[in-house]
Short mmCIF file of C-alpha atoms in Angstrom, two decimals:
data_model
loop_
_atom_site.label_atom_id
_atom_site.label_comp_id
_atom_site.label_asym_id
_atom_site.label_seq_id
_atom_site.Cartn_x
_atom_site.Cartn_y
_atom_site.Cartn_z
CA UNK A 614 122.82 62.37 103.31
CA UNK A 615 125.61 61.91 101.48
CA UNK A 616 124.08 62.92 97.90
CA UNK A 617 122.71 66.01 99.13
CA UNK A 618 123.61 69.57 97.61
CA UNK A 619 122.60 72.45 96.38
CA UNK A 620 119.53 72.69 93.85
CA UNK A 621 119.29 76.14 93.35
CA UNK A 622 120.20 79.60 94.94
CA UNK A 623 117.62 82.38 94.64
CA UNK A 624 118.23 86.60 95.67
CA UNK A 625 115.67 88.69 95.63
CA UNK A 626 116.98 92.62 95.47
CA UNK A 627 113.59 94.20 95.81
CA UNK A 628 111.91 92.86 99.11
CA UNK A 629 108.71 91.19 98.49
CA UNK A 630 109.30 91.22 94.48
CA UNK A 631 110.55 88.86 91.93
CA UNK A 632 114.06 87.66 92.34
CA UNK A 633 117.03 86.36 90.35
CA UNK A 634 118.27 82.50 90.44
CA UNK A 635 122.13 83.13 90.01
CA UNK A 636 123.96 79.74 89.61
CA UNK A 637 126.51 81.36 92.33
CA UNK A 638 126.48 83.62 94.79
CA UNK A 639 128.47 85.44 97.98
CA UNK A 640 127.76 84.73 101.33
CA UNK A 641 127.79 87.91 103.55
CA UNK A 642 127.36 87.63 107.09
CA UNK A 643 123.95 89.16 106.73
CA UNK A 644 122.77 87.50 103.53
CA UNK A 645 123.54 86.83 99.60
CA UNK A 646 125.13 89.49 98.50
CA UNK A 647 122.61 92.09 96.87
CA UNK A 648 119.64 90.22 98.58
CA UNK A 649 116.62 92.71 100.24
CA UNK A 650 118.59 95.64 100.49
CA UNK A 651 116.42 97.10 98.98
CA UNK A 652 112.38 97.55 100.08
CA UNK A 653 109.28 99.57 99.44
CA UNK A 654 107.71 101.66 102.55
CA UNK A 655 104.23 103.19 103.05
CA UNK A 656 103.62 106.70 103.68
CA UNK A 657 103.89 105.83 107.03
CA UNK A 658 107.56 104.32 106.46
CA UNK A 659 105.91 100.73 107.33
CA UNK A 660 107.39 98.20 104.90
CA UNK A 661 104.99 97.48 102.02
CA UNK A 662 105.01 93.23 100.85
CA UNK A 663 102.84 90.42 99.74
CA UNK A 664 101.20 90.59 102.50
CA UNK A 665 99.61 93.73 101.99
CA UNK A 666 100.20 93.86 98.05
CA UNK A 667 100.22 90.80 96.31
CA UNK A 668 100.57 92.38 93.01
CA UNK A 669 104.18 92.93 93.65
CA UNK A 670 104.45 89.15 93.22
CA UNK A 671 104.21 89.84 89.13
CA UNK A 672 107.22 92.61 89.72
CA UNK A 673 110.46 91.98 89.16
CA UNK A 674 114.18 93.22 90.53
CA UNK A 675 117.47 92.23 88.72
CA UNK A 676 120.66 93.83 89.85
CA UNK A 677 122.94 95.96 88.24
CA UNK A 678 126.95 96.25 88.61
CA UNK A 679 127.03 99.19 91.46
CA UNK A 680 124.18 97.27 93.32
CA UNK A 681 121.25 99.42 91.96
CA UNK A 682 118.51 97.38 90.18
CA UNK A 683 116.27 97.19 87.55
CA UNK A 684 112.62 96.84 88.04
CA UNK A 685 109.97 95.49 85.37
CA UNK A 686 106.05 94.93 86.13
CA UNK A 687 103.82 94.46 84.31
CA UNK A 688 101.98 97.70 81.84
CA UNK A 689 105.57 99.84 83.39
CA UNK A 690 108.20 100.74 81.16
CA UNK A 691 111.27 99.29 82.93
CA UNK A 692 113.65 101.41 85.21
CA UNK A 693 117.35 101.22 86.53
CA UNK A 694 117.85 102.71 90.19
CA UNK A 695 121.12 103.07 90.96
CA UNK A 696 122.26 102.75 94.99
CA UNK A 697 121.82 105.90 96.40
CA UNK A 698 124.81 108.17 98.02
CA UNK A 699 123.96 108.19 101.79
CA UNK A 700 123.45 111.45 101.66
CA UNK A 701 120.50 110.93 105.22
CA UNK A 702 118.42 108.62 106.19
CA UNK A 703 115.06 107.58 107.09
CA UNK A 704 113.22 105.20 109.73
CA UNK A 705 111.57 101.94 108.58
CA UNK A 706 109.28 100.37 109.97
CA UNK A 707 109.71 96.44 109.60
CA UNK A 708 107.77 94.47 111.52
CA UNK A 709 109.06 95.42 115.33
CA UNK A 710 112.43 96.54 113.99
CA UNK A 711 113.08 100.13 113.25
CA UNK A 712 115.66 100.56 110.55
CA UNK A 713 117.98 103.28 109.38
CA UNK A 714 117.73 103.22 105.20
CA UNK A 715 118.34 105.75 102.37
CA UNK A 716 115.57 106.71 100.29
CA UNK A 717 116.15 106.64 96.37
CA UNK A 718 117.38 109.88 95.19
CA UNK A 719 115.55 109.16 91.78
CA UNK A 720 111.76 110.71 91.99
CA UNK A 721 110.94 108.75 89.60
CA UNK A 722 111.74 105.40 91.30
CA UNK A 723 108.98 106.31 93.68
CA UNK A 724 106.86 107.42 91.17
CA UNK A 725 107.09 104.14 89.19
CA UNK A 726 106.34 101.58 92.33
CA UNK A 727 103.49 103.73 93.15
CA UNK A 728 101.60 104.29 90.02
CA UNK A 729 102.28 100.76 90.11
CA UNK A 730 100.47 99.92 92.92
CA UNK A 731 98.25 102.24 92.43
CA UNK A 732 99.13 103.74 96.32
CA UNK A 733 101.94 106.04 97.58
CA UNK A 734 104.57 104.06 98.36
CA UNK A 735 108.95 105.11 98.71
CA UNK A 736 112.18 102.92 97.63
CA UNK A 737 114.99 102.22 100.26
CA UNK A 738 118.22 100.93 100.36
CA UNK A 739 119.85 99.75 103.07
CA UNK A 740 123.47 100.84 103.09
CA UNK A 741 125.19 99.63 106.06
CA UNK A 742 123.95 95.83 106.40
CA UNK A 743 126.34 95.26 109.21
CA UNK A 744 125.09 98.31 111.62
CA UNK A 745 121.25 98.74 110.55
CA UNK A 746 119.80 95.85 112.03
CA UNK A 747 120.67 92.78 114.58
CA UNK A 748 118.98 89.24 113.82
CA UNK A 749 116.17 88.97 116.58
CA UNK A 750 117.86 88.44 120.06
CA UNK A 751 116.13 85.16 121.46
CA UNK A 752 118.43 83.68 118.62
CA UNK A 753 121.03 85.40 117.86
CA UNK A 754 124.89 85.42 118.56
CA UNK A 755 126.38 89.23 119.36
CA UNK A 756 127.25 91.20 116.27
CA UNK A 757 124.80 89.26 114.05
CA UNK A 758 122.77 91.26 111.52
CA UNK A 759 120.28 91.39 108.86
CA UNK A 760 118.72 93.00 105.54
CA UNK A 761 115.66 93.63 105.09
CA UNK A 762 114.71 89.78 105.12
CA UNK A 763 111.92 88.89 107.67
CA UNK A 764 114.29 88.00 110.11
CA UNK A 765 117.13 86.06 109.17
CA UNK A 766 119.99 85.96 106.80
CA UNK A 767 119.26 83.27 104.58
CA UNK A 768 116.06 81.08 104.26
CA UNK A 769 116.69 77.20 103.41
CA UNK A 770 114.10 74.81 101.90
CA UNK A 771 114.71 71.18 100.70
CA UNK A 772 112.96 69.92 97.97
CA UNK A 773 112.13 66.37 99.56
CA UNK A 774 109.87 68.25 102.30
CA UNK A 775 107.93 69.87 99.26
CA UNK A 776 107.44 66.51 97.49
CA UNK A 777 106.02 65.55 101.19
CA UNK A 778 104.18 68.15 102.11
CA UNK A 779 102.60 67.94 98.10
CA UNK A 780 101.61 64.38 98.67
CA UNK A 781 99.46 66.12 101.79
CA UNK A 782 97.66 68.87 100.05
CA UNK A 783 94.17 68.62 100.35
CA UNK A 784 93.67 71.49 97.38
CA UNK A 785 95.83 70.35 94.90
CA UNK A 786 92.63 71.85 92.42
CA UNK A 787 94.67 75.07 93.01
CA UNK A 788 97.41 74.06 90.48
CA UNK A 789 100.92 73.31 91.37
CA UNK A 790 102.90 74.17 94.47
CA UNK A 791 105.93 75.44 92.73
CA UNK A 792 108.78 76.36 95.78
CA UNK A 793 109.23 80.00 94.57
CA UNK A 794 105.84 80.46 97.03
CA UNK A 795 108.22 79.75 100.45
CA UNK A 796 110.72 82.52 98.82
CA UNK A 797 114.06 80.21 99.87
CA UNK A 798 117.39 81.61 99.62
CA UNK A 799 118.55 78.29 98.72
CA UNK A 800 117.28 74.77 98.08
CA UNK A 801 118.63 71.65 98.84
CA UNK A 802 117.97 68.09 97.49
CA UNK A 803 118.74 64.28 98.28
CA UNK A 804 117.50 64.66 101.84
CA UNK A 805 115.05 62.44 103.52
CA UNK A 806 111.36 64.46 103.81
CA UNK A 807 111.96 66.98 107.01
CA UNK A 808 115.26 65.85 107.56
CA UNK A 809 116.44 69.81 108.05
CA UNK A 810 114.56 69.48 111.23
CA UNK A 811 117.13 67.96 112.98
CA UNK A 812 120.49 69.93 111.45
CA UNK A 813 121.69 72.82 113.60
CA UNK A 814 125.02 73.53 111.85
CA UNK A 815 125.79 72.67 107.83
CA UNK A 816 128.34 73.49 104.74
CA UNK A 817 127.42 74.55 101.30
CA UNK A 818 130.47 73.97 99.80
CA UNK A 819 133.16 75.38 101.94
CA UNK A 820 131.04 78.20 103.45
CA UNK A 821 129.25 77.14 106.88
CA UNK A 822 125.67 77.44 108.81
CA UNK A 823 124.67 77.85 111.91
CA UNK A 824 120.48 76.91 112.05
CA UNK A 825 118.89 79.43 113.90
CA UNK A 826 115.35 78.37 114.36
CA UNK A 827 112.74 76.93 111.98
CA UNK A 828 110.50 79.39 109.81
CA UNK A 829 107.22 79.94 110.51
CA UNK A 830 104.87 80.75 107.45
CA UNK A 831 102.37 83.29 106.78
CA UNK A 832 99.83 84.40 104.01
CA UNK A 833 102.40 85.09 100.81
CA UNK A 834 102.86 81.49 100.82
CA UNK A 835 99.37 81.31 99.42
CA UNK A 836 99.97 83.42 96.80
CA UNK A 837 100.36 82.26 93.40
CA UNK A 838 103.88 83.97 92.46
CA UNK A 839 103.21 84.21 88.79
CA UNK A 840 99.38 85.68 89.00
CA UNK A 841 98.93 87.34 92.22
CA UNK A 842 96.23 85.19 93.02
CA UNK A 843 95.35 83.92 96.61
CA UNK A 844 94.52 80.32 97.50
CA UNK A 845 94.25 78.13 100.86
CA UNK A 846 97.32 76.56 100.24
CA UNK A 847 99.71 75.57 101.59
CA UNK A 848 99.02 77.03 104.70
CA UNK A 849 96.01 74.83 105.03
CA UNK A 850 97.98 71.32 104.77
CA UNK A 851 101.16 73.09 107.04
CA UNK A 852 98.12 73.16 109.54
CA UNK A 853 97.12 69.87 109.34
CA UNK A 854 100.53 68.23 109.22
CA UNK A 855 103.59 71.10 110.26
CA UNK A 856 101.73 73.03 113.46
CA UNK A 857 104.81 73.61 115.73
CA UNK A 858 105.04 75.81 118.64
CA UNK A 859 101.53 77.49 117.20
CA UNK A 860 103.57 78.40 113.98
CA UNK A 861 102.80 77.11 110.51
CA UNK A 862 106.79 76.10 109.48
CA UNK A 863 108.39 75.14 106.58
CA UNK A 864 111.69 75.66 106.33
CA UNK A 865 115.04 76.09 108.40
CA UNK A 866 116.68 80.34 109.07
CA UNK A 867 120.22 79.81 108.44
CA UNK A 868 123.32 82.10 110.14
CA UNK A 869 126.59 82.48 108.30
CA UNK A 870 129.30 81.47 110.36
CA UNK A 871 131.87 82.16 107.47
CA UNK A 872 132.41 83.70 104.23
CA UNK A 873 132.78 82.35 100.47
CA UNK A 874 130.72 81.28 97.73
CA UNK A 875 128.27 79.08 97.00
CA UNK A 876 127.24 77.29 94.04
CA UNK A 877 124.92 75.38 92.39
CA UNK A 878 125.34 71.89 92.84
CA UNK A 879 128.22 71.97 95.87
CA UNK A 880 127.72 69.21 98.42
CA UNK A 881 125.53 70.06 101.51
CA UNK A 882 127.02 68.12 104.73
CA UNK A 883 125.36 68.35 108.01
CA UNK A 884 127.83 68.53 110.78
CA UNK A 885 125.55 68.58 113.58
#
């Protein structure tokens, strides 16, 4: 382990949509800084993803100095949202978690991710990371929070468990299985295949880990992040080779346990 670091860091401002690969990047106790504060809601204020639209996979979110962000797509003429004041709120729905988050005062932010979409969807921002929303209880310490990740501050993959789980995929007809499909907040490389199964508590650099539990996968994995396009992998090969607890995983959820930043290429140690 001792050649392991950091390979690359990835945010992704927009929930669900294109991210950013910054070669640094602050640590906040509930994620990168700038990462999935923002996210698009139905009319129904149930949070709008792959899942449901995997268009937004050929969107993309870059931030801007105040935290706003730009947003490009393809056929839209590209738009800069700034954070909006919190002048009220409004409930979103994300997965069993209700969530306090301030709606876009622009109109026309709306108006672009719908017409986008082609269905009636809102822009939020969540402005209070450390009050909106606690990391799931079963494995969480008190006072631990979230964005509007799916349930955990930071996602990390390693690149030797992708060569692996590669060398097992029984569709490789589909094209390449490029990482950017698992959606990591950071990669790490010179590990051993699955090693990050074992590792409950880590450094990047001088900022440290706790590992909360490992990530279970679901259908935007299959989606082809520069075409949209569905496919049976990898979830297919995670089910012939990584079926744990009746999850599909690939993956470890990281905690912060401290502050700092982190940086492409710092050394990864695994303290326990």
């Amino acid at each position: 382990m001792g050649n392991a670091h950091l390979h690359s860091i990835h945010v992704h401002p927009v929930k669900a949509v294109r991210g950013i690969a910054p070669r640094e990047a602050a640590v906040e106790p509930w994620g990168l800084a700038g990462d999935r504060r923002w996210v698009l809601v139905d009319d129904a204020g149930k949070v709008v993803t792959q899942r449901q639209q995997p268009r937004l996979a050929l969107a993309a979110a870059e931030l801007v100095p105040d935290g706003g962000v730009r947003l490009s797509a393809p056929g839209m003429e590209p738009l800069t949202v700034p954070v909006p004041r919190p002048w009220g709120t409004v409930p979103v729905q994300i997965f069993r978690d209700k969530v306090d988050a301030v709606p876009a005062e622009d109109e026309a932010a709306h108006a672009w991710c719908s017409a986008y979409l082609g269905i009636g969807v809102r822009l939020a921002h969540m402005d209070d990371p450390a009050t909106r929303r606690p990391v799931d209880p079963e494995y969480a310490r008190p006072g631990e929070t979230v964005s509007f990740a799916d349930g955990f501050p930071l996602l990390l993959t390693t690149t030797a468990s992708l060569d692996a789980l590669i060398a097992q995929d029984d569709h490789a007809d589909e094209g390449p299985l490029p990482m950017n499909r698992f959606r990591p907040s950071v990669v790490v490389t010179g590990t051993d295949a699955w090693a990050e199964d074992d590792w409950s508590r880590l450094t990047i650099g001088d900022v440290s880990f706790r590992v909360a539990k490992t990530c279970g996968r679901c259908v935007v994995t299959t989606t082809d992040q520069g075409t949209g396009e569905r496919g049976r992998e990898p979830l297919y090969s995670l089910g012939r080779h990584r079926r744990l607890g009746g999850k599909l995983v690939f993956g470890q959820n990281l905690v912060p346990l401290s502050g700092g930043t982190i940086r492409v290429g710092d050394p990864v140690r695994i303290l326990e």
